[in-house]
Amino acid sequence: MKGKRYLSGSDWVICTLDHTLKMSTCAGNMSQVVFMLDSPIDEAAVRHHLQNYVDHLPVAFGRVARNYFFNLAPYWKIPEKAGPAINLRVYHVDDSSGREAVLNVLEQTVNRPFQNDNEHLAFHLIQGGSRQSWFAMTFDHRLLDARGAEAFLNLFQQYWLEKGNPDVLDGIALTAPSGLTNWKKKFSAGRNVNRTFIALSRHTPETLPVPVQKDTGFRFALLAFGKQETGRIYDAAYREAGYLMEMPYLLSAVILAMHELFKKRGVELPVHYLIPLSLDLRSADDIREELFFNHVSYLFFQVHGEGVPERGALIQSIKEQMYEQVKSGLPADLAEASYLTRIAPLPVLGKLLHLPFKGKVASFMFSHVGKSSYGYEEIMGGEVENLFHMPRLPIPPGLGFFFNTFGGRLNLTVSSVSGMLHQEEISALEQGLREGLLPSTPQ
Amino acid sequence: MTTGEIEKKLIEGIAAITGKDPSVIKTDVPFHTLGIDSLSFVELLVFVEKTFTIQLIGTDLTKKDFETVQALASFISKNLP
């Protein structure tokens, strides 16, 4: 139906996380994609082209709705016209201010709530003197997931290069079935998911205490690896984890670094860590069509015992858990079963999601986006030197590690709710992660 | 089943996992150039096990067996029940 896009179960879970984040922090379930550019870019041109681009996409100004009388499935109500004007703010930092000053601005922008329930995108241009600039888009996870956000800006760059030709937008899916059929399949998937969760919740996962103060934002630490360093990391992953097994290698480094932090906090043995890994159910070639909304599912990794095993055994355990969950079809079952959650209002579902694991949903979150969905080397005339993400996270756990690669370079963003980690802990974590990812001597 | 038929099945599986058109999937290039990452590689393992009813985990697989579609087809051919 025109003006209406039914939300999937995954979308509904994301809406619930948005609701709970708004209750517990200063803003909703938002993230930010950041482009580091080699030159300043023209503010007027950016504003003009972004406005024209978004004007073709009223979906970006929609809101969540539900008709309780005719159809219980929640949907995204798409207005007939886009608007109001895009939210673009410009900031200036000195050439000499350094990365910390830019990161401070970016922390403020991602923690700033949207102005109303129809605003889901905010753009930021940070002019860094004569030599560089940063372009960032804050996005509502109810509208876009991380790869969707990259693909959204990839399409914008295509639109820019084709001088505002709206034909580039053809083929984007703006409708979806209501998902009110195949109940047997959904309940069967739900049974499988329930069994998995019962098995996972035998032990309550270790977590870091969530700060009591509400209305707080998130803090970010960015570890950017050069091309040579990235090559060394991927070579080490090949040697220690096997062909194409970068993800288990990266996750093992994070677990070992986090275990050191937990030990310093006085964790009691046996330890039990539970780490959800978000994954994209779209193939790389599907993203352009399935640009909007959420196409995410999860795998879950556990570490349980009198400590964390040595690196080789840890990597092997991660590989085995990944294999077992993919073989059992868990990611697809989660997506299917989550359709059943749409009956619950957001505040109720928010409480239900915290029932397993005694309210401690996970020790921390992890994600590894391999190939970027942004395929250009420039944006709006500026050469892209790097691209990374700054996600706000569900609380608990309020802590997560996000790897992405761009232009042959690996980035790691550590996201934590303000007050969860002390500065010295963040520094120690960064050092532990570098040591765990990079082999000690160049190969 | 011949090696050529196995390659054809593998291409179908890779196309389903990566979303690529089967006609663009070459059999003599490394898997990472086909858009396969850690997770899709495991999906491919599971696809192979289900399609050819062979157990890959626990066999004497080497990294070379997984570097191209041709190499994997050759390994499967030798291990078919």
Short mmCIF file of C-alpha atoms in Angstrom, two decimals:
data_model
loop_
_atom_site.label_atom_id
_atom_site.label_comp_id
_atom_site.label_asym_id
_atom_site.label_seq_id
_atom_site.Cartn_x
_atom_site.Cartn_y
_atom_site.Cartn_z
CA MET A 1 0.00 0.00 0.00
CA LYS A 2 1.26 3.47 -0.87
CA GLY A 3 2.73 5.45 2.00
CA LYS A 4 3.11 2.40 4.19
CA ARG A 5 6.01 0.02 4.66
CA TYR A 6 5.43 -2.87 7.06
CA LEU A 7 8.17 -3.31 9.63
CA SER A 8 9.87 -6.67 9.96
CA GLY A 9 10.51 -8.34 13.31
CA SER A 10 14.12 -7.09 13.17
CA ASP A 11 12.83 -3.56 12.60
CA TRP A 12 10.53 -3.91 15.61
CA VAL A 13 13.38 -5.05 17.85
CA ILE A 14 15.40 -2.02 16.67
CA CYS A 15 12.41 0.23 17.46
CA THR A 16 12.32 -1.31 20.95
CA LEU A 17 16.02 -0.63 21.48
CA ASP A 18 15.39 2.94 20.35
CA HIS A 19 12.63 3.25 22.94
CA THR A 20 14.75 1.82 25.77
CA LEU A 21 17.77 3.96 24.84
CA LYS A 22 15.62 7.08 24.94
CA MET A 23 14.45 6.02 28.41
CA SER A 24 17.96 5.37 29.71
CA THR A 25 20.20 7.89 27.90
CA CYS A 26 20.09 11.26 26.18
CA ALA A 27 18.97 9.99 22.76
CA GLY A 28 17.75 6.98 20.77
CA ASN A 29 19.30 4.09 18.86
CA MET A 30 21.44 6.15 16.53
CA SER A 31 24.76 5.78 14.82
CA GLN A 32 27.03 7.93 12.73
CA VAL A 33 29.10 7.27 9.63
CA VAL A 34 32.12 9.54 9.28
CA PHE A 35 34.17 10.42 6.18
CA MET A 36 37.64 11.83 6.67
CA LEU A 37 38.47 13.96 3.63
CA ASP A 38 41.73 15.34 2.28
CA SER A 39 40.41 18.85 1.65
CA PRO A 40 37.68 21.29 2.72
CA ILE A 41 34.41 20.93 0.83
CA ASP A 42 32.01 23.64 -0.21
CA GLU A 43 29.21 24.02 2.34
CA ALA A 44 26.73 25.60 -0.08
CA ALA A 45 27.16 22.80 -2.63
CA VAL A 46 26.81 20.14 0.05
CA ARG A 47 23.63 21.70 1.38
CA HIS A 48 22.13 22.13 -2.09
CA HIS A 49 22.82 18.60 -3.33
CA LEU A 50 21.92 16.87 -0.05
CA GLN A 51 18.63 18.75 0.08
CA ASN A 52 17.79 17.81 -3.51
CA TYR A 53 18.74 14.18 -2.92
CA VAL A 54 16.70 13.81 0.28
CA ASP A 55 13.75 15.58 -1.35
CA HIS A 56 13.38 12.49 -3.56
CA LEU A 57 13.13 10.26 -0.46
CA PRO A 58 10.06 11.01 1.69
CA VAL A 59 10.72 7.67 3.42
CA ALA A 60 13.48 9.47 5.33
CA PHE A 61 10.79 11.58 7.05
CA GLY A 62 8.47 8.74 8.07
CA ARG A 63 7.47 7.52 11.49
CA VAL A 64 6.39 4.33 13.22
CA ALA A 65 2.64 3.69 13.25
CA ARG A 66 0.18 0.87 13.89
CA ASN A 67 -3.50 0.42 13.17
CA TYR A 68 -4.92 -1.60 16.06
CA PHE A 69 -8.35 -2.06 14.46
CA PHE A 70 -7.52 -3.44 11.03
CA ASN A 71 -4.03 -4.83 11.10
CA LEU A 72 -1.73 -5.44 14.03
CA ALA A 73 1.50 -5.26 12.02
CA PRO A 74 3.40 -2.03 12.77
CA TYR A 75 4.49 -0.01 9.79
CA TRP A 76 6.55 2.98 8.71
CA LYS A 77 4.20 5.73 7.64
CA ILE A 78 5.78 7.46 4.66
CA PRO A 79 4.65 11.05 4.02
CA GLU A 80 3.73 12.13 0.51
CA LYS A 81 6.45 14.75 0.42
CA ALA A 82 9.89 15.00 1.97
CA GLY A 83 10.55 17.77 4.39
CA PRO A 84 11.23 19.94 6.25
CA ALA A 85 14.74 21.07 5.25
CA ILE A 86 17.68 18.81 6.00
CA ASN A 87 19.50 19.24 9.28
CA LEU A 88 23.06 20.24 8.29
CA ARG A 89 25.39 21.95 10.74
CA VAL A 90 28.88 23.25 10.07
CA TYR A 91 31.74 23.30 12.57
CA HIS A 92 35.24 24.71 12.34
CA VAL A 93 38.36 23.36 13.97
CA ASP A 94 41.90 24.71 13.58
CA ASP A 95 44.55 22.97 11.51
CA SER A 96 46.43 22.44 14.75
CA SER A 97 43.52 21.14 16.83
CA GLY A 98 44.25 17.49 16.13
CA ARG A 99 42.08 14.40 16.01
CA GLU A 100 40.85 14.74 19.61
CA ALA A 101 39.09 18.03 18.83
CA VAL A 102 37.33 16.47 15.85
CA LEU A 103 36.38 13.39 17.86
CA ASN A 104 34.90 15.67 20.54
CA VAL A 105 32.68 17.36 17.95
CA LEU A 106 31.67 13.99 16.51
CA GLU A 107 30.81 12.69 20.01
CA GLN A 108 28.51 15.67 20.49
CA THR A 109 26.80 15.21 17.14
CA VAL A 110 26.03 11.50 17.57
CA ASN A 111 24.71 12.07 21.09
CA ARG A 112 22.38 14.89 20.07
CA PRO A 113 18.75 13.68 19.86
CA PHE A 114 16.78 14.23 16.70
CA GLN A 115 14.55 17.30 16.77
CA ASN A 116 11.28 15.39 16.35
CA ASP A 117 9.88 11.95 15.56
CA ASN A 118 10.02 12.56 11.80
CA GLU A 119 13.69 13.46 11.71
CA HIS A 120 16.01 10.48 11.22
CA LEU A 121 19.08 11.99 9.58
CA ALA A 122 21.42 14.80 10.58
CA PHE A 123 24.47 15.92 8.60
CA HIS A 124 27.63 17.52 9.91
CA LEU A 125 30.46 19.19 8.10
CA ILE A 126 33.60 19.84 10.10
CA GLN A 127 35.98 22.17 8.29
CA GLY A 128 39.54 21.58 9.44
CA GLY A 129 41.31 24.60 8.05
CA SER A 130 42.84 24.55 4.58
CA ARG A 131 43.88 20.91 4.44
CA GLN A 132 41.07 18.65 5.51
CA SER A 133 37.45 18.21 6.49
CA TRP A 134 35.11 15.60 7.93
CA PHE A 135 31.63 14.83 6.72
CA ALA A 136 29.36 12.85 9.03
CA MET A 137 25.81 11.57 8.85
CA THR A 138 23.99 10.71 12.07
CA PHE A 139 21.25 8.21 11.31
CA ASP A 140 18.35 6.66 13.14
CA HIS A 141 18.71 2.86 13.19
CA ARG A 142 14.96 2.62 12.66
CA LEU A 143 15.56 3.96 9.14
CA LEU A 144 18.97 2.56 8.20
CA ASP A 145 21.37 -0.07 9.44
CA ALA A 146 25.13 0.49 9.22
CA ARG A 147 25.67 -0.92 5.74
CA GLY A 148 22.44 0.71 4.58
CA ALA A 149 23.81 4.08 5.72
CA GLU A 150 26.98 3.54 3.69
CA ALA A 151 24.89 2.50 0.69
CA PHE A 152 22.63 5.56 1.18
CA LEU A 153 25.66 7.85 0.85
CA ASN A 154 27.06 5.76 -1.99
CA LEU A 155 23.83 6.44 -3.85
CA PHE A 156 24.09 10.12 -2.95
CA GLN A 157 27.58 10.26 -4.49
CA GLN A 158 26.22 8.61 -7.64
CA TYR A 159 23.42 11.22 -7.66
CA TRP A 160 26.05 13.97 -7.26
CA LEU A 161 28.20 12.60 -10.08
CA GLU A 162 25.17 12.34 -12.36
CA LYS A 163 24.27 15.97 -11.65
CA GLY A 164 21.09 15.23 -9.70
CA ASN A 165 19.63 12.62 -12.03
CA PRO A 166 16.76 11.04 -10.02
CA ASP A 167 16.91 7.88 -12.16
CA VAL A 168 19.76 6.67 -9.94
CA LEU A 169 17.13 6.10 -7.23
CA ASP A 170 15.11 3.65 -9.30
CA GLY A 171 14.68 0.17 -7.87
CA ILE A 172 14.89 0.95 -4.15
CA ALA A 173 12.37 -1.23 -2.29
CA LEU A 174 9.94 0.88 -0.25
CA THR A 175 7.34 -1.78 0.41
CA ALA A 176 7.45 -5.04 2.31
CA PRO A 177 4.91 -7.79 3.02
CA SER A 178 3.05 -7.56 6.31
CA GLY A 179 4.57 -10.84 7.48
CA LEU A 180 1.21 -12.09 8.78
CA THR A 181 1.43 -15.48 7.07
CA ASN A 182 3.48 -18.68 7.50
CA TRP A 183 2.80 -18.78 11.25
CA LYS A 184 3.95 -22.39 11.51
CA LYS A 185 7.37 -21.41 10.17
CA LYS A 186 7.57 -18.47 12.57
CA PHE A 187 6.64 -20.58 15.61
CA SER A 188 9.08 -23.30 14.57
CA ALA A 189 11.84 -20.69 14.26
CA GLY A 190 10.76 -19.30 17.64
CA ARG A 191 11.12 -22.73 19.23
CA ASN A 192 14.66 -23.07 17.86
CA VAL A 193 15.60 -19.59 19.06
CA ASN A 194 14.11 -20.31 22.48
CA ARG A 195 16.20 -23.48 22.82
CA THR A 196 19.34 -21.56 21.88
CA PHE A 197 18.60 -18.82 24.41
CA ILE A 198 17.92 -21.35 27.17
CA ALA A 199 21.30 -22.94 26.44
CA LEU A 200 23.04 -19.56 26.33
CA SER A 201 21.45 -18.35 29.56
CA ARG A 202 22.69 -21.20 31.76
CA HIS A 203 25.34 -18.79 33.01
CA THR A 204 24.77 -15.10 33.64
CA PRO A 205 27.28 -13.17 31.54
CA GLU A 206 29.88 -10.89 33.08
CA THR A 207 29.09 -7.25 32.43
CA LEU A 208 30.54 -3.93 33.44
CA PRO A 209 28.24 -1.92 35.74
CA VAL A 210 26.08 0.55 33.85
CA PRO A 211 26.42 4.10 35.25
CA VAL A 212 23.41 5.08 37.34
CA GLN A 213 23.19 8.59 35.87
CA LYS A 214 20.70 8.86 33.03
CA ASP A 215 20.74 11.34 30.14
CA THR A 216 24.34 10.38 29.43
CA GLY A 217 25.93 10.05 26.01
CA PHE A 218 28.42 7.63 24.53
CA ARG A 219 32.19 7.98 24.33
CA PHE A 220 34.29 6.69 21.45
CA ALA A 221 37.86 5.61 20.92
CA LEU A 222 39.08 5.12 17.36
CA LEU A 223 41.94 2.82 16.44
CA ALA A 224 42.85 3.39 12.79
CA PHE A 225 45.37 1.04 11.23
CA GLY A 226 47.40 2.01 8.16
CA LYS A 227 47.52 -0.12 5.04
CA GLN A 228 50.77 -1.78 6.08
CA GLU A 229 49.48 -2.50 9.58
CA THR A 230 46.22 -3.84 8.15
CA GLY A 231 48.23 -6.14 5.89
CA ARG A 232 50.12 -7.45 8.92
CA ILE A 233 46.87 -8.02 10.82
CA TYR A 234 45.30 -9.92 7.92
CA ASP A 235 48.47 -11.97 7.41
CA ALA A 236 48.40 -12.88 11.12
CA ALA A 237 44.70 -13.79 10.83
CA TYR A 238 45.51 -16.08 7.89
CA ARG A 239 48.33 -17.79 9.80
CA GLU A 240 46.54 -18.15 13.13
CA ALA A 241 42.88 -18.56 12.15
CA GLY A 242 42.93 -19.72 8.53
CA TYR A 243 41.88 -18.53 5.10
CA LEU A 244 39.09 -15.90 5.28
CA MET A 245 38.91 -16.22 9.08
CA GLU A 246 39.60 -12.57 9.93
CA MET A 247 36.48 -12.26 12.09
CA PRO A 248 37.45 -15.01 14.60
CA TYR A 249 40.95 -13.52 14.80
CA LEU A 250 39.66 -9.99 15.47
CA LEU A 251 37.11 -11.21 18.01
CA SER A 252 39.74 -13.25 19.86
CA ALA A 253 41.88 -10.10 20.24
CA VAL A 254 38.92 -8.20 21.68
CA ILE A 255 38.02 -11.00 24.11
CA LEU A 256 41.61 -11.22 25.40
CA ALA A 257 41.83 -7.44 25.86
CA MET A 258 38.44 -7.32 27.61
CA HIS A 259 39.41 -10.23 29.86
CA GLU A 260 42.40 -8.19 31.09
CA LEU A 261 40.03 -5.32 31.89
CA PHE A 262 37.60 -7.63 33.71
CA LYS A 263 40.50 -9.11 35.71
CA LYS A 264 41.57 -5.62 36.82
CA ARG A 265 37.97 -5.05 37.91
CA GLY A 266 38.24 -8.20 40.03
CA VAL A 267 36.14 -10.64 38.02
CA GLU A 268 35.45 -13.88 39.88
CA LEU A 269 36.15 -17.30 38.37
CA PRO A 270 34.77 -19.08 36.47
CA VAL A 271 34.28 -16.34 33.90
CA HIS A 272 31.40 -16.31 31.49
CA TYR A 273 31.41 -13.89 28.59
CA LEU A 274 28.59 -13.64 26.08
CA ILE A 275 29.19 -11.65 22.91
CA PRO A 276 26.53 -11.04 20.23
CA LEU A 277 27.87 -10.45 16.74
CA SER A 278 25.63 -8.50 14.39
CA LEU A 279 25.56 -9.65 10.79
CA ASP A 280 23.89 -8.52 7.60
CA LEU A 281 21.32 -10.88 6.10
CA ARG A 282 21.62 -9.12 2.71
CA SER A 283 24.27 -10.11 0.25
CA ALA A 284 26.59 -7.32 -0.93
CA ASP A 285 24.71 -7.11 -4.21
CA ASP A 286 21.27 -6.79 -2.53
CA ILE A 287 22.08 -3.66 -0.55
CA ARG A 288 21.23 -1.08 -3.21
CA GLU A 289 17.71 -2.47 -3.48
CA GLU A 290 17.19 -3.15 0.24
CA LEU A 291 18.71 0.14 1.29
CA PHE A 292 16.35 1.22 4.05
CA PHE A 293 15.37 -0.37 7.37
CA ASN A 294 17.06 -3.25 9.13
CA HIS A 295 18.42 -6.46 7.72
CA VAL A 296 20.45 -7.54 10.70
CA SER A 297 20.61 -10.77 12.65
CA TYR A 298 23.00 -12.16 15.24
CA LEU A 299 25.37 -14.93 16.21
CA PHE A 300 26.29 -15.43 19.87
CA PHE A 301 29.72 -16.39 21.17
CA GLN A 302 30.45 -17.67 24.66
CA VAL A 303 33.63 -18.03 26.65
CA HIS A 304 33.22 -20.02 29.82
CA GLY A 305 35.80 -21.44 32.18
CA GLU A 306 38.55 -20.77 34.68
CA GLY A 307 39.89 -18.00 32.49
CA VAL A 308 40.12 -17.41 28.76
CA PRO A 309 41.88 -20.15 26.79
CA GLU A 310 45.12 -19.40 24.93
CA ARG A 311 44.76 -17.66 21.56
CA GLY A 312 44.74 -20.75 19.31
CA ALA A 313 42.12 -22.57 21.38
CA LEU A 314 40.02 -19.40 21.65
CA ILE A 315 40.04 -18.91 17.86
CA GLN A 316 39.12 -22.58 17.37
CA SER A 317 36.22 -22.24 19.81
CA ILE A 318 34.92 -19.13 17.99
CA LYS A 319 35.13 -20.93 14.64
CA GLU A 320 33.27 -23.96 16.00
CA GLN A 321 30.51 -21.81 17.53
CA MET A 322 30.13 -19.88 14.27
CA TYR A 323 29.92 -23.13 12.30
CA GLU A 324 27.34 -24.69 14.63
CA GLN A 325 25.08 -21.62 14.62
CA VAL A 326 25.24 -21.12 10.86
CA LYS A 327 24.56 -24.84 10.35
CA SER A 328 21.55 -24.74 12.67
CA GLY A 329 20.20 -21.70 10.79
CA LEU A 330 20.13 -19.47 13.89
CA PRO A 331 20.50 -16.07 12.10
CA ALA A 332 17.57 -16.81 9.76
CA ASP A 333 15.50 -18.28 12.63
CA LEU A 334 16.08 -15.15 14.73
CA ALA A 335 14.88 -12.94 11.89
CA GLU A 336 11.82 -15.14 11.32
CA ALA A 337 10.94 -15.55 14.99
CA SER A 338 11.27 -11.84 15.68
CA TYR A 339 8.09 -11.31 13.60
CA LEU A 340 6.26 -12.73 16.62
CA THR A 341 7.50 -9.86 18.80
CA ARG A 342 5.55 -7.26 16.79
CA ILE A 343 2.41 -7.95 18.80
CA ALA A 344 4.05 -6.43 21.88
CA PRO A 345 4.05 -2.67 22.45
CA LEU A 346 7.55 -1.17 22.65
CA PRO A 347 7.68 -0.68 26.47
CA VAL A 348 6.49 -4.28 27.02
CA LEU A 349 8.95 -5.75 24.52
CA GLY A 350 11.72 -3.66 26.07
CA LYS A 351 11.07 -5.42 29.41
CA LEU A 352 10.70 -8.86 27.78
CA LEU A 353 14.06 -8.58 26.02
CA HIS A 354 15.74 -8.24 29.41
CA LEU A 355 14.18 -11.38 30.91
CA PRO A 356 16.77 -13.94 29.76
CA PHE A 357 20.30 -13.67 31.18
CA LYS A 358 18.94 -11.99 34.37
CA GLY A 359 18.83 -8.64 32.59
CA LYS A 360 22.51 -8.84 31.59
CA VAL A 361 22.01 -9.09 27.86
CA ALA A 362 25.67 -9.46 26.89
CA SER A 363 29.20 -8.75 28.09
CA PHE A 364 29.82 -6.48 25.09
CA MET A 365 28.83 -6.27 21.43
CA PHE A 366 30.97 -6.99 18.40
CA SER A 367 30.70 -6.31 14.69
CA HIS A 368 32.97 -6.71 11.68
CA VAL A 369 31.87 -5.10 8.42
CA GLY A 370 34.20 -6.54 5.80
CA LYS A 371 33.81 -4.78 2.47
CA SER A 372 32.37 -1.26 2.71
CA SER A 373 29.12 -0.50 0.91
CA TYR A 374 30.57 2.90 0.03
CA GLY A 375 32.37 2.16 -3.21
CA TYR A 376 33.77 5.55 -4.24
CA GLU A 377 37.16 7.00 -3.37
CA GLU A 378 35.70 10.51 -3.07
CA ILE A 379 32.57 12.22 -1.84
CA MET A 380 31.35 15.62 -3.07
CA GLY A 381 34.73 16.34 -4.63
CA GLY A 382 36.86 15.49 -1.60
CA GLU A 383 39.06 12.41 -1.55
CA VAL A 384 37.98 10.01 1.21
CA GLU A 385 41.01 9.18 3.33
CA ASN A 386 39.06 7.04 5.77
CA LEU A 387 35.54 6.01 6.72
CA PHE A 388 34.41 4.75 10.11
CA HIS A 389 31.29 4.33 12.27
CA MET A 390 30.33 5.65 15.71
CA PRO A 391 27.37 3.62 17.00
CA ARG A 392 25.37 4.28 20.16
CA LEU A 393 24.48 0.95 21.71
CA PRO A 394 21.71 -0.76 23.63
CA ILE A 395 22.15 -0.62 27.40
CA PRO A 396 22.99 -3.13 28.74
CA PRO A 397 25.71 -3.84 27.73
CA GLY A 398 26.51 -0.26 26.68
CA LEU A 399 29.90 -1.33 25.34
CA GLY A 400 30.88 -2.53 21.88
CA PHE A 401 33.70 -3.06 19.38
CA PHE A 402 33.13 -2.31 15.70
CA PHE A 403 35.59 -3.15 12.96
CA ASN A 404 35.28 -1.88 9.43
CA THR A 405 37.62 -1.70 6.47
CA PHE A 406 37.89 1.09 3.95
CA GLY A 407 40.47 1.51 1.21
CA GLY A 408 42.49 -1.43 2.48
CA ARG A 409 42.63 0.01 6.01
CA LEU A 410 41.15 -1.49 9.15
CA ASN A 411 39.40 0.67 11.76
CA LEU A 412 38.19 -0.26 15.20
CA THR A 413 35.70 1.93 17.07
CA VAL A 414 35.25 1.28 20.79
CA SER A 415 31.89 2.64 21.89
CA SER A 416 30.97 2.89 25.59
CA VAL A 417 28.31 4.66 27.56
CA SER A 418 29.83 7.65 29.32
CA GLY A 419 31.08 6.76 32.79
CA MET A 420 31.40 3.02 32.18
CA LEU A 421 35.16 3.07 31.50
CA HIS A 422 37.81 5.25 33.14
CA GLN A 423 40.27 7.01 30.81
CA GLU A 424 43.15 4.81 32.00
CA GLU A 425 41.04 1.73 31.26
CA ILE A 426 40.35 2.99 27.73
CA SER A 427 44.07 3.59 27.21
CA ALA A 428 44.93 0.12 28.52
CA LEU A 429 42.24 -1.40 26.33
CA GLU A 430 43.60 0.37 23.26
CA GLN A 431 47.09 -0.87 24.01
CA GLY A 432 45.88 -4.43 24.60
CA LEU A 433 43.90 -4.39 21.36
CA ARG A 434 46.87 -3.13 19.33
CA GLU A 435 49.10 -5.82 20.84
CA GLY A 436 46.50 -8.50 20.24
CA LEU A 437 45.83 -7.52 16.65
CA LEU A 438 49.33 -6.73 15.42
CA PRO A 439 52.01 -9.40 15.54
CA SER A 440 55.00 -8.23 17.58
CA THR A 441 57.40 -8.06 14.64
CA PRO A 442 56.66 -7.13 11.03
CA GLN A 443 56.28 -10.24 8.85
CA MET B 1 29.28 -36.71 -10.15
CA THR B 2 32.02 -35.16 -12.29
CA THR B 3 34.25 -32.29 -11.16
CA GLY B 4 32.50 -30.06 -13.70
CA GLU B 5 29.08 -30.85 -12.18
CA ILE B 6 30.44 -30.18 -8.70
CA GLU B 7 31.82 -26.82 -9.87
CA LYS B 8 28.39 -25.95 -11.28
CA LYS B 9 26.69 -26.75 -7.95
CA LEU B 10 29.32 -24.75 -6.08
CA ILE B 11 28.73 -21.74 -8.35
CA GLU B 12 24.98 -21.98 -7.61
CA GLY B 13 25.72 -22.03 -3.89
CA ILE B 14 28.15 -19.09 -4.05
CA ALA B 15 25.64 -17.12 -6.12
CA ALA B 16 22.94 -17.73 -3.50
CA ILE B 17 25.26 -16.72 -0.65
CA THR B 18 26.80 -13.62 -2.26
CA GLY B 19 23.82 -12.48 -4.35
CA LYS B 20 26.00 -12.45 -7.47
CA ASP B 21 24.90 -13.60 -10.90
CA PRO B 22 26.28 -17.14 -11.44
CA SER B 23 27.71 -16.08 -14.81
CA VAL B 24 30.21 -13.69 -13.17
CA ILE B 25 31.60 -16.29 -10.74
CA LYS B 26 34.95 -17.52 -11.98
CA THR B 27 36.30 -20.89 -10.90
CA ASP B 28 40.00 -20.04 -10.90
CA VAL B 29 40.09 -17.04 -8.58
CA PRO B 30 40.47 -16.95 -4.78
CA PHE B 31 37.26 -16.94 -2.76
CA HIS B 32 37.96 -13.54 -1.20
CA THR B 33 37.74 -11.94 -4.66
CA LEU B 34 34.20 -13.34 -4.96
CA GLY B 35 32.99 -11.24 -2.01
CA ILE B 36 33.24 -14.11 0.49
CA ASP B 37 34.09 -13.19 4.08
CA SER B 38 34.39 -15.20 7.30
CA LEU B 39 30.66 -15.69 7.72
CA SER B 40 29.80 -16.42 4.09
CA PHE B 41 32.72 -18.83 3.99
CA VAL B 42 31.15 -20.80 6.83
CA GLU B 43 27.82 -20.65 4.98
CA LEU B 44 29.63 -22.15 2.00
CA LEU B 45 31.04 -24.94 4.19
CA VAL B 46 27.55 -25.76 5.41
CA PHE B 47 26.23 -25.64 1.82
CA VAL B 48 28.91 -28.10 0.71
CA GLU B 49 28.17 -30.47 3.59
CA LYS B 50 24.44 -30.46 2.90
CA THR B 51 24.65 -30.61 -0.90
CA PHE B 52 27.31 -33.29 -1.23
CA THR B 53 26.58 -35.10 2.06
CA ILE B 54 30.19 -35.01 3.10
CA GLN B 55 31.66 -34.03 6.45
CA LEU B 56 34.27 -31.29 5.95
CA ILE B 57 35.01 -30.66 9.62
CA GLY B 58 37.44 -33.28 10.80
CA THR B 59 38.83 -34.14 7.36
CA ASP B 60 42.37 -33.38 6.23
CA LEU B 61 41.41 -30.08 4.62
CA THR B 62 44.17 -27.64 3.83
CA LYS B 63 44.00 -23.96 3.00
CA LYS B 64 44.83 -24.79 -0.62
CA ASP B 65 41.63 -26.84 -0.94
CA PHE B 66 39.64 -23.69 -0.32
CA GLU B 67 41.49 -21.16 -2.43
CA THR B 68 39.40 -21.49 -5.61
CA VAL B 69 36.17 -23.13 -6.76
CA GLN B 70 38.26 -25.53 -8.88
CA ALA B 71 40.38 -26.58 -5.90
CA LEU B 72 37.32 -27.11 -3.71
CA ALA B 73 35.53 -29.09 -6.43
CA SER B 74 38.57 -31.30 -6.80
CA PHE B 75 38.66 -31.92 -3.02
CA ILE B 76 34.93 -32.72 -2.94
CA SER B 77 35.28 -35.09 -5.91
CA LYS B 78 37.92 -37.10 -4.05
CA ASN B 79 35.84 -37.25 -0.87
CA LEU B 80 32.37 -38.04 -2.22
CA PRO B 81 30.75 -40.98 -0.45
#
